[in-house]
PDB file of C-alpha atoms in Angstrom:
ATOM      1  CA  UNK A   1      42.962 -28.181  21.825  1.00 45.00           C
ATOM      2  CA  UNK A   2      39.961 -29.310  20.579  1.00 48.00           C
ATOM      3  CA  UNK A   3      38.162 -28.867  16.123  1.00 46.00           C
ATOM      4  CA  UNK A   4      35.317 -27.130  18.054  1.00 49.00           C
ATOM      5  CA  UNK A   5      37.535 -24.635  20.622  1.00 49.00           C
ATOM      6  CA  UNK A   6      39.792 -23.524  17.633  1.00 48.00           C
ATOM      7  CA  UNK A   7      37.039 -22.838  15.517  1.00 45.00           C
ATOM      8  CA  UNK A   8      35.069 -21.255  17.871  1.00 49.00           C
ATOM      9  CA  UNK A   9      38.114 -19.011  19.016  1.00 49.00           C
ATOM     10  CA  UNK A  10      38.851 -18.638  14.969  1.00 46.00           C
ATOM     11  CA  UNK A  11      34.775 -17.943  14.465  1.00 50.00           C
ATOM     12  CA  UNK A  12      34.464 -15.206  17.382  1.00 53.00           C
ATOM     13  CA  UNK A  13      32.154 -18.173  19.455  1.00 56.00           C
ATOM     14  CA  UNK A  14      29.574 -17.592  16.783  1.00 63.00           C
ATOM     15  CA  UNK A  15      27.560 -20.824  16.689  1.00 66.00           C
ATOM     16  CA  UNK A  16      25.696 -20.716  13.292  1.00 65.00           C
ATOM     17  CA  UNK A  17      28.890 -19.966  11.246  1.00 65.00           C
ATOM     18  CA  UNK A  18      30.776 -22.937  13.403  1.00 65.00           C
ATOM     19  CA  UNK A  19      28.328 -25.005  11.985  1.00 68.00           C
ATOM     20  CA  UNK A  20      28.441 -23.479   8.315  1.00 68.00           C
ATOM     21  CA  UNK A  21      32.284 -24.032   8.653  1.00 71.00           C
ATOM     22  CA  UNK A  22      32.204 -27.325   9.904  1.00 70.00           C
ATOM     23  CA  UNK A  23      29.730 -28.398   7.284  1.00 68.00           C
ATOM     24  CA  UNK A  24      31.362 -27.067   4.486  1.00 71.00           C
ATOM     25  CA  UNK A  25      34.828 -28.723   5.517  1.00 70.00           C
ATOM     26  CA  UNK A  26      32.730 -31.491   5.532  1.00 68.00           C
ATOM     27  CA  UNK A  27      31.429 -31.402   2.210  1.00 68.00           C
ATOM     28  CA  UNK A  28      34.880 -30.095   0.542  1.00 67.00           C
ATOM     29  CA  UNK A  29      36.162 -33.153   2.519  1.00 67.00           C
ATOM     30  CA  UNK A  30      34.346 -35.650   0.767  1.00 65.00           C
ATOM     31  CA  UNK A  31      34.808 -33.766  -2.487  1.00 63.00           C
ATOM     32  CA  UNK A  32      38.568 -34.337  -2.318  1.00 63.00           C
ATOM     33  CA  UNK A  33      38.684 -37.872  -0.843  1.00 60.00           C
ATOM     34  CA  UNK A  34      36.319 -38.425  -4.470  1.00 61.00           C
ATOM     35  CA  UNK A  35      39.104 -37.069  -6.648  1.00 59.00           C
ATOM     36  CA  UNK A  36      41.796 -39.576  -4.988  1.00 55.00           C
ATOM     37  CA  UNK A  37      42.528 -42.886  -5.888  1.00 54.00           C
ATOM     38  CA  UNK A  38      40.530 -44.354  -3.052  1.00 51.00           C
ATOM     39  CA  UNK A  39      37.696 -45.287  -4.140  1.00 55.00           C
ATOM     40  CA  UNK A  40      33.703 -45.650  -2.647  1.00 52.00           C
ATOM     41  CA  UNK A  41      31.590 -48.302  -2.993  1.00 55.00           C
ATOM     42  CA  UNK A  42      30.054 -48.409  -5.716  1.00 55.00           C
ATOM     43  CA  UNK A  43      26.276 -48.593  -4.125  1.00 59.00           C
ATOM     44  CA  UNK A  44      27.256 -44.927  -1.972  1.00 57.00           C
ATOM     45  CA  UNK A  45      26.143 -42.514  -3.819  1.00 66.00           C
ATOM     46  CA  UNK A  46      28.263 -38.945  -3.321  1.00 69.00           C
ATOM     47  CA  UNK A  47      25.692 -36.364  -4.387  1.00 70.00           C
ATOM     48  CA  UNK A  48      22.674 -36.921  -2.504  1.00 73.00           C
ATOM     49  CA  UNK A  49      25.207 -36.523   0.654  1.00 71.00           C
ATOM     50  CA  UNK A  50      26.413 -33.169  -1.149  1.00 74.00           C
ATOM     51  CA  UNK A  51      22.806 -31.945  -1.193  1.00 77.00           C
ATOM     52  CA  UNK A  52      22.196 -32.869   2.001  1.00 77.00           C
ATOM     53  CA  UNK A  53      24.738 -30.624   3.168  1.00 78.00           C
ATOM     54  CA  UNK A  54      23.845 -27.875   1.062  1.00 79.00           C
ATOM     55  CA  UNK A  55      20.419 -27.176   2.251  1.00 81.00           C
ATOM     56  CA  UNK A  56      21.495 -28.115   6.541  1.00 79.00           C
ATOM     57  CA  UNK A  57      24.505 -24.664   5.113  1.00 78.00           C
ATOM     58  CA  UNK A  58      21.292 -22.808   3.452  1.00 77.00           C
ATOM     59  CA  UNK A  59      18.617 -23.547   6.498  1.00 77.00           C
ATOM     60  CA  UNK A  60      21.110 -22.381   9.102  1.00 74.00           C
ATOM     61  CA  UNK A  61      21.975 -19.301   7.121  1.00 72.00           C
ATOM     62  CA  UNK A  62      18.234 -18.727   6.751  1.00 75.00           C
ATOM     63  CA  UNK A  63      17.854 -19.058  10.452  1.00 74.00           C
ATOM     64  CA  UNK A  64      20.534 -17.206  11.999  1.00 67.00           C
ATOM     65  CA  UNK A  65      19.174 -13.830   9.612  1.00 69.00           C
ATOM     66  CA  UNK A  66      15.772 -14.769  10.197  1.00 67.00           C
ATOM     67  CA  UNK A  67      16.112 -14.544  13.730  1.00 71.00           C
ATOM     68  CA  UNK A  68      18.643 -11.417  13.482  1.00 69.00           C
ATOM     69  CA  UNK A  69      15.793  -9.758  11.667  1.00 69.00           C
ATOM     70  CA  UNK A  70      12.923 -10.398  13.829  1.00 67.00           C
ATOM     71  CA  UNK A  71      15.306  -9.710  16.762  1.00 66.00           C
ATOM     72  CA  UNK A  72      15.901  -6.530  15.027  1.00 71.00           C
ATOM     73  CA  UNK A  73      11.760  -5.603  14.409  1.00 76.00           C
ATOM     74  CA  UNK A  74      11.190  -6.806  18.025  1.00 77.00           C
ATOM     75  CA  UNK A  75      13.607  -4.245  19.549  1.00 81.00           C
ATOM     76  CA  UNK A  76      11.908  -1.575  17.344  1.00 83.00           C
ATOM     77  CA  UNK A  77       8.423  -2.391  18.265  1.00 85.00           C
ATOM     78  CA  UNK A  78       9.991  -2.453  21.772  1.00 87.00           C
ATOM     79  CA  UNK A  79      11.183   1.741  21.352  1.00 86.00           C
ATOM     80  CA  UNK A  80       7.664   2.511  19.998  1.00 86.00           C
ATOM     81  CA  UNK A  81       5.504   0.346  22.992  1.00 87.00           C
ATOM     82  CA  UNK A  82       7.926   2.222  25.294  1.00 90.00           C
ATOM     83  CA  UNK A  83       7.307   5.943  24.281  1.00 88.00           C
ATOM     84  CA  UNK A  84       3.478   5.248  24.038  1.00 90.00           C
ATOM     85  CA  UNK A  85       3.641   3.957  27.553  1.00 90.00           C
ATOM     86  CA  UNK A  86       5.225   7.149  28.459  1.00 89.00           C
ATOM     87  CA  UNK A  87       2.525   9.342  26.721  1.00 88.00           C
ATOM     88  CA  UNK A  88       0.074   7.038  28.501  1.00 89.00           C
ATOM     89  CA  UNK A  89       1.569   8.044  32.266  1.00 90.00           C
ATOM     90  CA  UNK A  90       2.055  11.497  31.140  1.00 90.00           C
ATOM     91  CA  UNK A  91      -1.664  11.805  30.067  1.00 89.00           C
ATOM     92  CA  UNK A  92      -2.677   9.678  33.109  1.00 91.00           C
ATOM     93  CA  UNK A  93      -0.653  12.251  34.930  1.00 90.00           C
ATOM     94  CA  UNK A  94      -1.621  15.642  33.995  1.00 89.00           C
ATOM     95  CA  UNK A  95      -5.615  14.499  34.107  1.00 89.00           C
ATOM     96  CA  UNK A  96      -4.834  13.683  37.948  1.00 89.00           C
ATOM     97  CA  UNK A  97      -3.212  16.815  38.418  1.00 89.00           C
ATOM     98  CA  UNK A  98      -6.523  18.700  36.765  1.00 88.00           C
ATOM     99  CA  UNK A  99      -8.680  16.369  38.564  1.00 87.00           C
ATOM    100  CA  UNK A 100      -7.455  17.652  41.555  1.00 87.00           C
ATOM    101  CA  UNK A 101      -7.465  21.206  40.766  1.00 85.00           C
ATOM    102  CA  UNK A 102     -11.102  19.947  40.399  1.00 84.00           C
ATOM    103  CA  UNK A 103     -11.382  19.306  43.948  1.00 84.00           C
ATOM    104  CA  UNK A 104     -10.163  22.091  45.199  1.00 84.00           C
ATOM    105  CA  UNK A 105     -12.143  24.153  42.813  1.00 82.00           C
ATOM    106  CA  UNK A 106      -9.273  26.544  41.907  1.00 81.00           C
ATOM    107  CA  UNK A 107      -5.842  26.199  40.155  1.00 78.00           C
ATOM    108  CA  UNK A 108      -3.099  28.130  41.529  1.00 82.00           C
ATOM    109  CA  UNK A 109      -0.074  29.602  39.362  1.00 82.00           C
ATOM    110  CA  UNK A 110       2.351  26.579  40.335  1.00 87.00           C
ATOM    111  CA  UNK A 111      -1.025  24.028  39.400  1.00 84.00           C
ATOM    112  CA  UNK A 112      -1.325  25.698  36.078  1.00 83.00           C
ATOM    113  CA  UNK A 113       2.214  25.818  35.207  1.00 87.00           C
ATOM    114  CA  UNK A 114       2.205  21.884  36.055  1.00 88.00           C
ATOM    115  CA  UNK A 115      -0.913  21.528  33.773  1.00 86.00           C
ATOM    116  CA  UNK A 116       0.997  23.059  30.860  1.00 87.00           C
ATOM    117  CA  UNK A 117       4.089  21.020  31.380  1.00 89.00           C
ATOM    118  CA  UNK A 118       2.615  18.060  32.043  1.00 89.00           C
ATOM    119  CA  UNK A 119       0.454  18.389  28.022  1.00 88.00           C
ATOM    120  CA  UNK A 120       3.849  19.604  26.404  1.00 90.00           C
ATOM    121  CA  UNK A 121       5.802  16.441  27.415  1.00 90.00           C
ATOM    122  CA  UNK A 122       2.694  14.902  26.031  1.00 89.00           C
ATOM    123  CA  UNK A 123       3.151  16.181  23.160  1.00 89.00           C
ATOM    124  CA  UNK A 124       6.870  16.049  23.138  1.00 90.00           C
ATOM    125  CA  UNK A 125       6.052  11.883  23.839  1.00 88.00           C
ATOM    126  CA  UNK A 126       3.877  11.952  20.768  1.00 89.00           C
ATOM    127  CA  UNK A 127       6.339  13.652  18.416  1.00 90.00           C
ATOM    128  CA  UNK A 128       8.464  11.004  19.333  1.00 89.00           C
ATOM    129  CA  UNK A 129       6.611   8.116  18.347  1.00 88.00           C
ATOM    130  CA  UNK A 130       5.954   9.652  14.995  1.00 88.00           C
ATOM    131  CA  UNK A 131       9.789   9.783  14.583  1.00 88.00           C
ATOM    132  CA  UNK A 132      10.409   6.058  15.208  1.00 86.00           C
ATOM    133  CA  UNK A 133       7.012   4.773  13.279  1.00 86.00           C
ATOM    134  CA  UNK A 134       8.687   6.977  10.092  1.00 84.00           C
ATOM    135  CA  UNK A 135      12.859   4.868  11.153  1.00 81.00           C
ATOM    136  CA  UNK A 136      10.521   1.606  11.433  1.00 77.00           C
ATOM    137  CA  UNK A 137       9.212   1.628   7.817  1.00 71.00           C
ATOM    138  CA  UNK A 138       6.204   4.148   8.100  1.00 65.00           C
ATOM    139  CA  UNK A 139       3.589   1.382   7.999  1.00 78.00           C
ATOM    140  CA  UNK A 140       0.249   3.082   6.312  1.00 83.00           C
ATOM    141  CA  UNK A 141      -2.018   1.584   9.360  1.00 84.00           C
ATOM    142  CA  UNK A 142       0.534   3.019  11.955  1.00 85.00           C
ATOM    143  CA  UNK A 143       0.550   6.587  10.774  1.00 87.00           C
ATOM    144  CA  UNK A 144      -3.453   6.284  10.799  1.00 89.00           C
ATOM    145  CA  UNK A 145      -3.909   5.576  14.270  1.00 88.00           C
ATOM    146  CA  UNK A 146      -0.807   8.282  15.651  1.00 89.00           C
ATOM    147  CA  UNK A 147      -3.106  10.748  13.291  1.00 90.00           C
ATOM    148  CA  UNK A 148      -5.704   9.531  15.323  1.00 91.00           C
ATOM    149  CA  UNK A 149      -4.065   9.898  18.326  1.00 90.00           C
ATOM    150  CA  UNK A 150      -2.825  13.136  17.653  1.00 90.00           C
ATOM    151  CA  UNK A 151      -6.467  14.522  16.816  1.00 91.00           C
ATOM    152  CA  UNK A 152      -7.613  12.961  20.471  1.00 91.00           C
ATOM    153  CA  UNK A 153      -4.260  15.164  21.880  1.00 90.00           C
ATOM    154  CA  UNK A 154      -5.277  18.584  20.854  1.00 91.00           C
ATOM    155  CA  UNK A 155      -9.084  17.964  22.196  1.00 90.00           C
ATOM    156  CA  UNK A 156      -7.124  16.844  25.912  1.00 89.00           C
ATOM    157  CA  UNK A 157      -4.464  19.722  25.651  1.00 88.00           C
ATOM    158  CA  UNK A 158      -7.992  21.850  24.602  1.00 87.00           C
ATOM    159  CA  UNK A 159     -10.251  20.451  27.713  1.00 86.00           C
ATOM    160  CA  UNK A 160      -7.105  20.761  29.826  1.00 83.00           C
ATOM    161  CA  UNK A 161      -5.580  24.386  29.044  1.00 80.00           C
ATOM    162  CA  UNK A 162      -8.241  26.591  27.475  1.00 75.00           C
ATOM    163  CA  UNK A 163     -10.445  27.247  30.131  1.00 68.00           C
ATOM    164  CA  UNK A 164     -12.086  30.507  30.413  1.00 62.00           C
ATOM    165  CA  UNK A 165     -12.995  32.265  33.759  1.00 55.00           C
ATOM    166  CA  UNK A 166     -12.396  32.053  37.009  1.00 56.00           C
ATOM    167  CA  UNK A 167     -15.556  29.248  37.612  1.00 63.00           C
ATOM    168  CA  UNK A 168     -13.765  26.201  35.120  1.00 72.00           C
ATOM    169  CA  UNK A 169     -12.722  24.231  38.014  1.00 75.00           C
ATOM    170  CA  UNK A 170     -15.890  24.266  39.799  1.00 78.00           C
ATOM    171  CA  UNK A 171     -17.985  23.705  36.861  1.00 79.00           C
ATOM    172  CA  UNK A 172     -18.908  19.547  36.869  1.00 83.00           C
ATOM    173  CA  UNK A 173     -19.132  19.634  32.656  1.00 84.00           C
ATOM    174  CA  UNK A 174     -15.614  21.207  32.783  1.00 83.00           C
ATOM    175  CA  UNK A 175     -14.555  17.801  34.502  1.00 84.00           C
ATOM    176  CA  UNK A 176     -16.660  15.340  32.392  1.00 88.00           C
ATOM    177  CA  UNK A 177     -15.198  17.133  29.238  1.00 88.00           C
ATOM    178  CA  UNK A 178     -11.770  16.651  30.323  1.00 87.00           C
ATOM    179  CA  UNK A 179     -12.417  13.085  31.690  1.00 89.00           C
ATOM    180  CA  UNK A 180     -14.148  11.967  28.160  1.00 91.00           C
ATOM    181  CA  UNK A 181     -11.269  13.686  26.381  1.00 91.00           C
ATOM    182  CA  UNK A 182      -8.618  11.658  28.900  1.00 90.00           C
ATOM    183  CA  UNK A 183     -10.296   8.554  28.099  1.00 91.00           C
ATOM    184  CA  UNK A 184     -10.537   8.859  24.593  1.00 93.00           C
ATOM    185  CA  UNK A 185      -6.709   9.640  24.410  1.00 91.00           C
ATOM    186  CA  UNK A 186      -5.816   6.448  26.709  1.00 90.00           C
ATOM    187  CA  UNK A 187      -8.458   4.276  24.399  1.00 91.00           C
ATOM    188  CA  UNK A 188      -6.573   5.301  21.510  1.00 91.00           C
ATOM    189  CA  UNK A 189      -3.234   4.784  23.164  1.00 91.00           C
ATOM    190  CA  UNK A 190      -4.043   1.156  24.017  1.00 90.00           C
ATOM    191  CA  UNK A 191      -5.291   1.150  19.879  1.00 90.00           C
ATOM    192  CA  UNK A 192      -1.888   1.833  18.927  1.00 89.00           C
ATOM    193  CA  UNK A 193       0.098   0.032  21.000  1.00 89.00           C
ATOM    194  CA  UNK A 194      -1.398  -3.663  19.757  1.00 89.00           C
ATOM    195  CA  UNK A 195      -1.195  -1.926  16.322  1.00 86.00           C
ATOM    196  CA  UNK A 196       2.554  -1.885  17.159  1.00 86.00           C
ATOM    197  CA  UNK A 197       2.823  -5.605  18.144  1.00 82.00           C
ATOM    198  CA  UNK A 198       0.596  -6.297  14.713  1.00 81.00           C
ATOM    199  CA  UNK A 199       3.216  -4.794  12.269  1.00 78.00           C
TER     200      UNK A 199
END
């Protein structure tokens, strides 16, 4: 069997570490072979050969935890971009549903009950991202724009939910209101998510 297969086997198949290993027998190698009686030319110079092996051991370490780390961010950001995309369809969602209510110039029990779902998984979406910005290091510029968002939430659940008498769905401002208010959110939404690929 091969240096490489038992090492790899010994090593788990982790590259970086074969590598380190290898390098390091290497270098312990040639320190040994200096304390024998054999002897090296005297124009090869041991140390510089030492050092060189030092920093290939240090710049793979640094690149295997480098990479581990920004694998680790990455899958983070990854969470966050994913629960923002669900607020997104969920606001995209629940405007369509009120848009059509719009239409038809009335909202029925079932239509209404949808409506109020549909803003409390919003919500629900939004709490969520708030939990994994705070588990991700609670960068300042991050919990500014899910304020942000937030604030643009409440006036969409408001233009959405609170509508008083039996005329909101066939009053045209009610739908502008609502539309602005849908836009706004799904602007901000978009804000936040490149924030997200930023930090």
């Amino acid at each position: 069997m091969k240096l490489k297969n038992i090492l790899g086997i010994l090593l788990g198949g982790n590259k970086v570490w074969f590598y380190v290993t290898f390098l390091a027998g290497l270098a312990l190698g040639l320190l040994i072979k200096q304390k024998l009686p054999i002897k090296f030319k005297e124009d090869v110079d041991i140390v510089p050969i030492l050092q060189l092996i030092v920093t290939l051991i240090v710049a793979l370490l640094i690149t295997h935890y480098g990479k581990q780390k920004a694998d680790e961010n990455r899958a983070e950001k990854d969470l966050i971009i994913e629960q923002l995309n669900d607020c997104r369809t969920k606001c995209r969602e629940v405007f369509a549903e009120f848009s059509g209510c719009c239409d038809e110039q009335q909202a029925n029990a079932e239509q209404q009950k949808r409506l109020k779902q549909g803003v409390r998984d919003f919500s629900n979406h939004l709490y969520a991202v708030r939990r994994l910005i705070e588990h991700s290091g609670n960068p300042a510029e991050l919990v500014k724009q899910h304020e942000e968002l937030q604030s643009r939430y409440y006036t969409f659940k408001a233009r959405i939910t609170d509508l008083n008498g039996s005329n909101a769905f066939t009053n045209p401002a009610t739908r502008n209101s609502a539309e602005t208010a849908w836009r706004e959110s799904d602007n901000q939404l978009t804000k936040l998510i490149i924030a997200v690929n930023r930090f």
